[in-house]
Each structure stands twice: as structure tokens, then as C-alpha cells.
mmCIF file of C-alpha atoms and ligand atoms in Angstrom:
data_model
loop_
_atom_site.group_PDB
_atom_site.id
_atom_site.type_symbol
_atom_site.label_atom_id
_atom_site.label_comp_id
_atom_site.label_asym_id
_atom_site.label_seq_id
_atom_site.Cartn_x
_atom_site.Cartn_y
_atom_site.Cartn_z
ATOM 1 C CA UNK A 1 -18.584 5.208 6.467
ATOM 2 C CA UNK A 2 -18.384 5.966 2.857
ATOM 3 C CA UNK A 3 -16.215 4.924 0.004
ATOM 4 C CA UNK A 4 -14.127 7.381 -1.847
ATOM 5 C CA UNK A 5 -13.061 8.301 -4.946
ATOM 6 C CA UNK A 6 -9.593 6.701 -5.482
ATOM 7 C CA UNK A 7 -7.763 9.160 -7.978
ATOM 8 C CA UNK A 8 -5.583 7.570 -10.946
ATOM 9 C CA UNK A 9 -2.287 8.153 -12.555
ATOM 10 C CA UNK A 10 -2.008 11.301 -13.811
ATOM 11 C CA UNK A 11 -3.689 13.785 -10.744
ATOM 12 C CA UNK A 12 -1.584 15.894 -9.625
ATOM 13 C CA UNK A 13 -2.375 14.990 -6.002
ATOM 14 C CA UNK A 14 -0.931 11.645 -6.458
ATOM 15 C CA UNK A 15 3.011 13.586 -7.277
ATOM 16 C CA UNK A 16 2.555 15.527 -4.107
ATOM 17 C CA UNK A 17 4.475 14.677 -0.705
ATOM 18 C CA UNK A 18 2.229 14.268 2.354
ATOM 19 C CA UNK A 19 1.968 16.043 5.340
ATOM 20 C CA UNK A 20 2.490 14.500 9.014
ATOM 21 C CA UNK A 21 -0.169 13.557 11.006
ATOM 22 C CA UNK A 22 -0.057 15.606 14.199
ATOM 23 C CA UNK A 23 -3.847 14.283 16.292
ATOM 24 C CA UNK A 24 -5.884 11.452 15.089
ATOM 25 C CA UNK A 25 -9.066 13.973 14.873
ATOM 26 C CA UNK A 26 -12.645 12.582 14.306
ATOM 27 C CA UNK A 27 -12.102 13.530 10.425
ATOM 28 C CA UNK A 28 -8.796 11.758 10.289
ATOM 29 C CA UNK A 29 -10.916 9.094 12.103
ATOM 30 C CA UNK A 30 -13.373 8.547 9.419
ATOM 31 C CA UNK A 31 -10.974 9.166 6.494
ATOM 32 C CA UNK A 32 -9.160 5.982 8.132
ATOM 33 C CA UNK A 33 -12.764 4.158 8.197
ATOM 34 C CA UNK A 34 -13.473 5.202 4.852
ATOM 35 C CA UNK A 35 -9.978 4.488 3.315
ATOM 36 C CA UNK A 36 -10.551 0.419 4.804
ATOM 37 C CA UNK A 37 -13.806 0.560 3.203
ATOM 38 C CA UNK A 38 -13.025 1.796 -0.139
ATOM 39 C CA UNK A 39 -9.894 -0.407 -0.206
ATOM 40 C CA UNK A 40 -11.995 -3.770 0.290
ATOM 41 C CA UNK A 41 -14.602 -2.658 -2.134
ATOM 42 C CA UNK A 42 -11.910 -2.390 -4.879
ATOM 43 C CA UNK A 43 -10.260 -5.727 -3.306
ATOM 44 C CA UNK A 44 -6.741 -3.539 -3.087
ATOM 45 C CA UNK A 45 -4.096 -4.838 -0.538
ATOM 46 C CA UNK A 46 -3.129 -1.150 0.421
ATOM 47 C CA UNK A 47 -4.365 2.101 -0.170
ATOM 48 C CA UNK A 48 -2.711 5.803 0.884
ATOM 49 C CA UNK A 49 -3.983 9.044 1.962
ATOM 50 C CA UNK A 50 -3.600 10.456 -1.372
ATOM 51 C CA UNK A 51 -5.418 7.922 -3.649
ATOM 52 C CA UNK A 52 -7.651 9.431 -2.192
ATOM 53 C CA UNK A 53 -7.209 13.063 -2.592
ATOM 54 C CA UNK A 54 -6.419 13.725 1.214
ATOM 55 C CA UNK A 55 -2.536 14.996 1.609
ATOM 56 C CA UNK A 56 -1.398 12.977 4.739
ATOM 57 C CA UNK A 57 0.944 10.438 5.822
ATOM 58 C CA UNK A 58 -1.973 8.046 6.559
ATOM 59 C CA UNK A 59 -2.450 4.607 4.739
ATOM 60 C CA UNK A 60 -3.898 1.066 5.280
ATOM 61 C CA UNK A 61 -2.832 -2.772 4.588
ATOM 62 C CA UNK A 62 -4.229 -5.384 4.501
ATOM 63 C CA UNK A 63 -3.062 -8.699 2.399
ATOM 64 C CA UNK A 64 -5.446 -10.964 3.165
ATOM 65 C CA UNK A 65 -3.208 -13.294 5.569
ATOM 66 C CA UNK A 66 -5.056 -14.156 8.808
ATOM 67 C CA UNK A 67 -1.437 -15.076 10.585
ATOM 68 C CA UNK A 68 -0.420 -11.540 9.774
ATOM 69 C CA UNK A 69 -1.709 -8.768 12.137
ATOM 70 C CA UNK A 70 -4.297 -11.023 13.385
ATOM 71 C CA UNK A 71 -5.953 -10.782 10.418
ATOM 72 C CA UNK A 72 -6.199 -7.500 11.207
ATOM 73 C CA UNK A 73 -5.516 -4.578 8.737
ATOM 74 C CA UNK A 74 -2.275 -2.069 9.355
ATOM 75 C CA UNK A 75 -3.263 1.181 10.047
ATOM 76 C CA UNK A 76 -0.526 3.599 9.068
ATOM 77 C CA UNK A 77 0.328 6.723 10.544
ATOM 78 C CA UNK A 78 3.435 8.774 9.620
ATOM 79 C CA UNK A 79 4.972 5.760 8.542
ATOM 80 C CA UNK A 80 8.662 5.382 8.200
ATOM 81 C CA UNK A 81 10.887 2.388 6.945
ATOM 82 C CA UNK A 82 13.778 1.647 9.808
ATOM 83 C CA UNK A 83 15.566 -1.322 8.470
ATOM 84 C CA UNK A 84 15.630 -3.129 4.166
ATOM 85 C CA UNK A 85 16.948 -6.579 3.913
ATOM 86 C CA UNK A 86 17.321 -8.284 0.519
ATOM 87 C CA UNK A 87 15.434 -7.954 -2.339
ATOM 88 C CA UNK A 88 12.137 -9.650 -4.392
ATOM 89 C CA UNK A 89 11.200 -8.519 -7.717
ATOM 90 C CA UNK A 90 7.612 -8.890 -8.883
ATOM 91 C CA UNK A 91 4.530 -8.077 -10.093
ATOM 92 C CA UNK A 92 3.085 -5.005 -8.696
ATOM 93 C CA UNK A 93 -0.331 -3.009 -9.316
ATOM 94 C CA UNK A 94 -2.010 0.357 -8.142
ATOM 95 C CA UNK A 95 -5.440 1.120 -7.582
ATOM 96 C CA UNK A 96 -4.619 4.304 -8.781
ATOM 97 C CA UNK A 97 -3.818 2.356 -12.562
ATOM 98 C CA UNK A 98 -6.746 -0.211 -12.128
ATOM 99 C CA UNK A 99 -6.459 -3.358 -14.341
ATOM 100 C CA UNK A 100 -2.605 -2.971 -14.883
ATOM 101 C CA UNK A 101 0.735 -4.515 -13.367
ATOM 102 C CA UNK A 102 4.511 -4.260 -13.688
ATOM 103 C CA UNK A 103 7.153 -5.515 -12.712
ATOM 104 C CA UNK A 104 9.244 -3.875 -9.343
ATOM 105 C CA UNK A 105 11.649 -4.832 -7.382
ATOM 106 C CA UNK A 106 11.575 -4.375 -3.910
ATOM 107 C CA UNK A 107 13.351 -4.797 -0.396
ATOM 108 C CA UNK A 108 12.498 -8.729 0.240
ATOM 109 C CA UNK A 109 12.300 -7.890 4.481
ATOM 110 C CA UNK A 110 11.480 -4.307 6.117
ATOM 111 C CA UNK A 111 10.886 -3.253 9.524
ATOM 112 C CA UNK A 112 8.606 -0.391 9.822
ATOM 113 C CA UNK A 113 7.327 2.318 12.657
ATOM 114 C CA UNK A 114 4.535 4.044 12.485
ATOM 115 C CA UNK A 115 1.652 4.849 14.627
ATOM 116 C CA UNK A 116 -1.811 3.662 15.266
ATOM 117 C CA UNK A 117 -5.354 4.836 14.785
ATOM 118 C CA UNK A 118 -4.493 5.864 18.689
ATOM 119 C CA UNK A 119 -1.642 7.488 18.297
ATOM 120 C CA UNK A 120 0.276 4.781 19.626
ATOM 121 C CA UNK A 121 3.909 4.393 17.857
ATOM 122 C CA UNK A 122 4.620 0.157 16.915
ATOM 123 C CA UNK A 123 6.795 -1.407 14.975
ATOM 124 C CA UNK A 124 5.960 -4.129 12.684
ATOM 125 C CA UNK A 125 8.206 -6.765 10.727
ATOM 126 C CA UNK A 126 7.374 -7.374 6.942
ATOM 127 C CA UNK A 127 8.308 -10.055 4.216
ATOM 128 C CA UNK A 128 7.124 -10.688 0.993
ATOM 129 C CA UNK A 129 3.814 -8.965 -0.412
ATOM 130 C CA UNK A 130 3.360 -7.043 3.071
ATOM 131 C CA UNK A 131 6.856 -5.542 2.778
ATOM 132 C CA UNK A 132 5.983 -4.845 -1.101
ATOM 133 C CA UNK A 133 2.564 -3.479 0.075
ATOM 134 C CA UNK A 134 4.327 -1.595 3.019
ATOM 135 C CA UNK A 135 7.213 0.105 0.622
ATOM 136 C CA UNK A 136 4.358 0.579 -2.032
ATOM 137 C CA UNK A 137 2.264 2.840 0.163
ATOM 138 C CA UNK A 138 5.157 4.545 1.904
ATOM 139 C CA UNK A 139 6.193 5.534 -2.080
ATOM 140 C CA UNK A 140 2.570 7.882 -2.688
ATOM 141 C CA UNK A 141 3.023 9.583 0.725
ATOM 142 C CA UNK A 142 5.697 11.409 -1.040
ATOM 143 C CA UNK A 143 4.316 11.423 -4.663
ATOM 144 C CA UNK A 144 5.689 8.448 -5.838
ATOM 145 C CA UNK A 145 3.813 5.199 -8.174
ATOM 146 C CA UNK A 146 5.244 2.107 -8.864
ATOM 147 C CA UNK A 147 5.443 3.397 -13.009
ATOM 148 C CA UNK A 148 8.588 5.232 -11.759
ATOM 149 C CA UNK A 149 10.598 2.143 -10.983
ATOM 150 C CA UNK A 150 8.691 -0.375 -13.145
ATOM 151 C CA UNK A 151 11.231 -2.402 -14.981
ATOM 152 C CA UNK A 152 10.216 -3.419 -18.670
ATOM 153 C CA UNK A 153 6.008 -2.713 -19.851
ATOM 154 C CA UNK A 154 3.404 -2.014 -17.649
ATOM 155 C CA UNK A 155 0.760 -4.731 -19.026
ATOM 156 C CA UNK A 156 -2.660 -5.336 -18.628
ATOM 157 C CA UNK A 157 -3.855 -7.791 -15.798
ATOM 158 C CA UNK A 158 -6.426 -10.461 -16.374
ATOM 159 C CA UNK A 159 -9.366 -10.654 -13.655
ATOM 160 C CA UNK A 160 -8.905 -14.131 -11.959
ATOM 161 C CA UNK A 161 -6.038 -16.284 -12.065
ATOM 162 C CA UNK A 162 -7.468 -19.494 -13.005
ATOM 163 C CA UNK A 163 -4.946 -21.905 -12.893
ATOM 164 C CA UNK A 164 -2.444 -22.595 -9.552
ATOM 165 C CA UNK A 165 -0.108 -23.915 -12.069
ATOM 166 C CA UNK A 166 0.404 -20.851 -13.869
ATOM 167 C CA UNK A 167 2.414 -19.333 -11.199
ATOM 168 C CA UNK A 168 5.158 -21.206 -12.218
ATOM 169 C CA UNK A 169 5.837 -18.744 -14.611
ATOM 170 C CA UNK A 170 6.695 -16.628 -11.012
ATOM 171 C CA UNK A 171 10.217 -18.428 -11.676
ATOM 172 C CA UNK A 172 11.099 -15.905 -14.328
ATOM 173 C CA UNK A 173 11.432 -13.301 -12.047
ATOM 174 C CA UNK A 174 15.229 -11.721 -11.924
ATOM 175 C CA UNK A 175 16.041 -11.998 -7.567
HETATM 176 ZN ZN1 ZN B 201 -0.636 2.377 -5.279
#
């Protein structure tokens, strides 16, 4: 296990489109292991292939909910959305563009397929932040960030969110 560097707006890598994922080899293996491990260190809810400099349609979620997944994070393997419902617009940030957020708007429900660390294909339901998280990483497997589609400033984010009742400025958001 090791943690890697995550790469930041503006490397090249991060415009490029992935490649599939053909065998889950040892090296795919640890870059998996490695990707979950760099992700919690920088307390991310998602992190692809390519943040990491590694071309392939490989990324992991987790957001943190223990009735989701088991608690368990997603490992994604030549993901692929199959179904968009509705729509949520919100704040959004990259570990590739640490300490910053914008607003996005994104499908409100997706169903996705993908396959597992085995090579086994699932499908998985998302709402909410996991389908954000889940459309977010699906964007950098084929070179895209969230500055694309950010509507209005991309603004700096503080560290901790004190106060519960400040998410009642959450209302402002355009549905
Ligand atoms: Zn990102």
C-alpha cells in the first residue's frame, strides 16, 4: 500500500480519455489498494484512475454512509451510466483543485454497471452525493473536471463547516 500523487488541474493526464480495463492484474490490484488509501488520506469521496496519473477506467467511492454499500467503498471498473433521472444542483469539489468548490448540476438518480475488483459485472442504484460522486468520477475517465460545467465562480472552500444551521443556505440552490 502506498499513497499517490493525486495530479491537479492543469496536467495533461487529467484531459485524457481512459482506457478499458481488460484483467484485474496484481498491478491493477494495488493501484485499486493504493487509490482507497490515498483517497481517505485526503478525506475525498471519490477518486479516478487518472488523478492519479494511471490512464484506466478504474475509480473508487466512498461517501461516508454506512447504509450505502455496507459501508463499503465502490470499486469501479469500466464504469458506465445505464439510466439519469432528475436533476440536483450543488456544490461540487475535486481533489485534483484541492480547497475549491463550484457549483454543478447533476442527474438527481443514476443507475450504474460496472465491474468489481473480481471482475464481476453489478449494478448499483445512486441518489444524491453518490450519484454526484458516481457521474463525477465517470467525467475524468474521459478527461473531463467539474470546471467544465461549473455554473457561476469556482470559490474557495473553508476547512470545517461549523455550524448545522448554515446549510440552510443549501436552499439557494436552482433544482
Ligand atoms: Zn475530481
Amino acid at each position: 500500500m502506498a499513497l499517490r500523487e493525486i495530479r491537479e488541474l492543469g496536467d495533461p493526464i487529467l484531459e485524457k480519455a481512459c482506457r478499458e480495463v481488460k484483467e484485474v492484474t496484481p498491478r491493477i490490484r494495488e493501484l485499486i489498494t493504493d487509490m482507497l488509501e490515498t483517497m481517505y488520506e485526503a478525506n475525498g469521496v471519490g477518486l479516478a484512475a487518472p488523478q492519479v496519473g494511471v490512464l484506466r477506467r478504474i475509480c473508487v467511492v466512498d461517501v461516508g454512509d454506512e447504509n450505502i454499500h455496507d459501508g463499503e467503498p465502490f470499486i469501479l471498473i469500466n464504469p458506465v451510466i445505464i439510466e439519469q433521472s432528475g436533476s440536483q444542483t450543488g456544490e461540487e469539489g475535486c481533489l485534483s483543485l484541492p480547497g475549491k468548490a463550484g457549483k454543478v448540476t447533476r442527474p438527481e438518480k443514476v443507475k450504474i454497471r460496472a465491474f468489481d475488483e473480481n471482475m464481476e459485472e453489478y449494478e448499483a442504484e445512486a441518489e444524491g452525493l453518490l450519484a454526484r460522486a458516481f457521474c463525477h468520477e465517470l467525467d475524468h475517465l474521459d478527461g473531463h473536471m467539474y470546471t467544465e460545467i461549473v455554473e457561476g465562480p469556482i470559490h474557495d472552500v473553508e476547512h470545517e463547516e461549523e455550524n448545522d444551521e448554515e446549510n440552510g443556505e443549501e436552499t439557494d440552490e436552482e433544482e
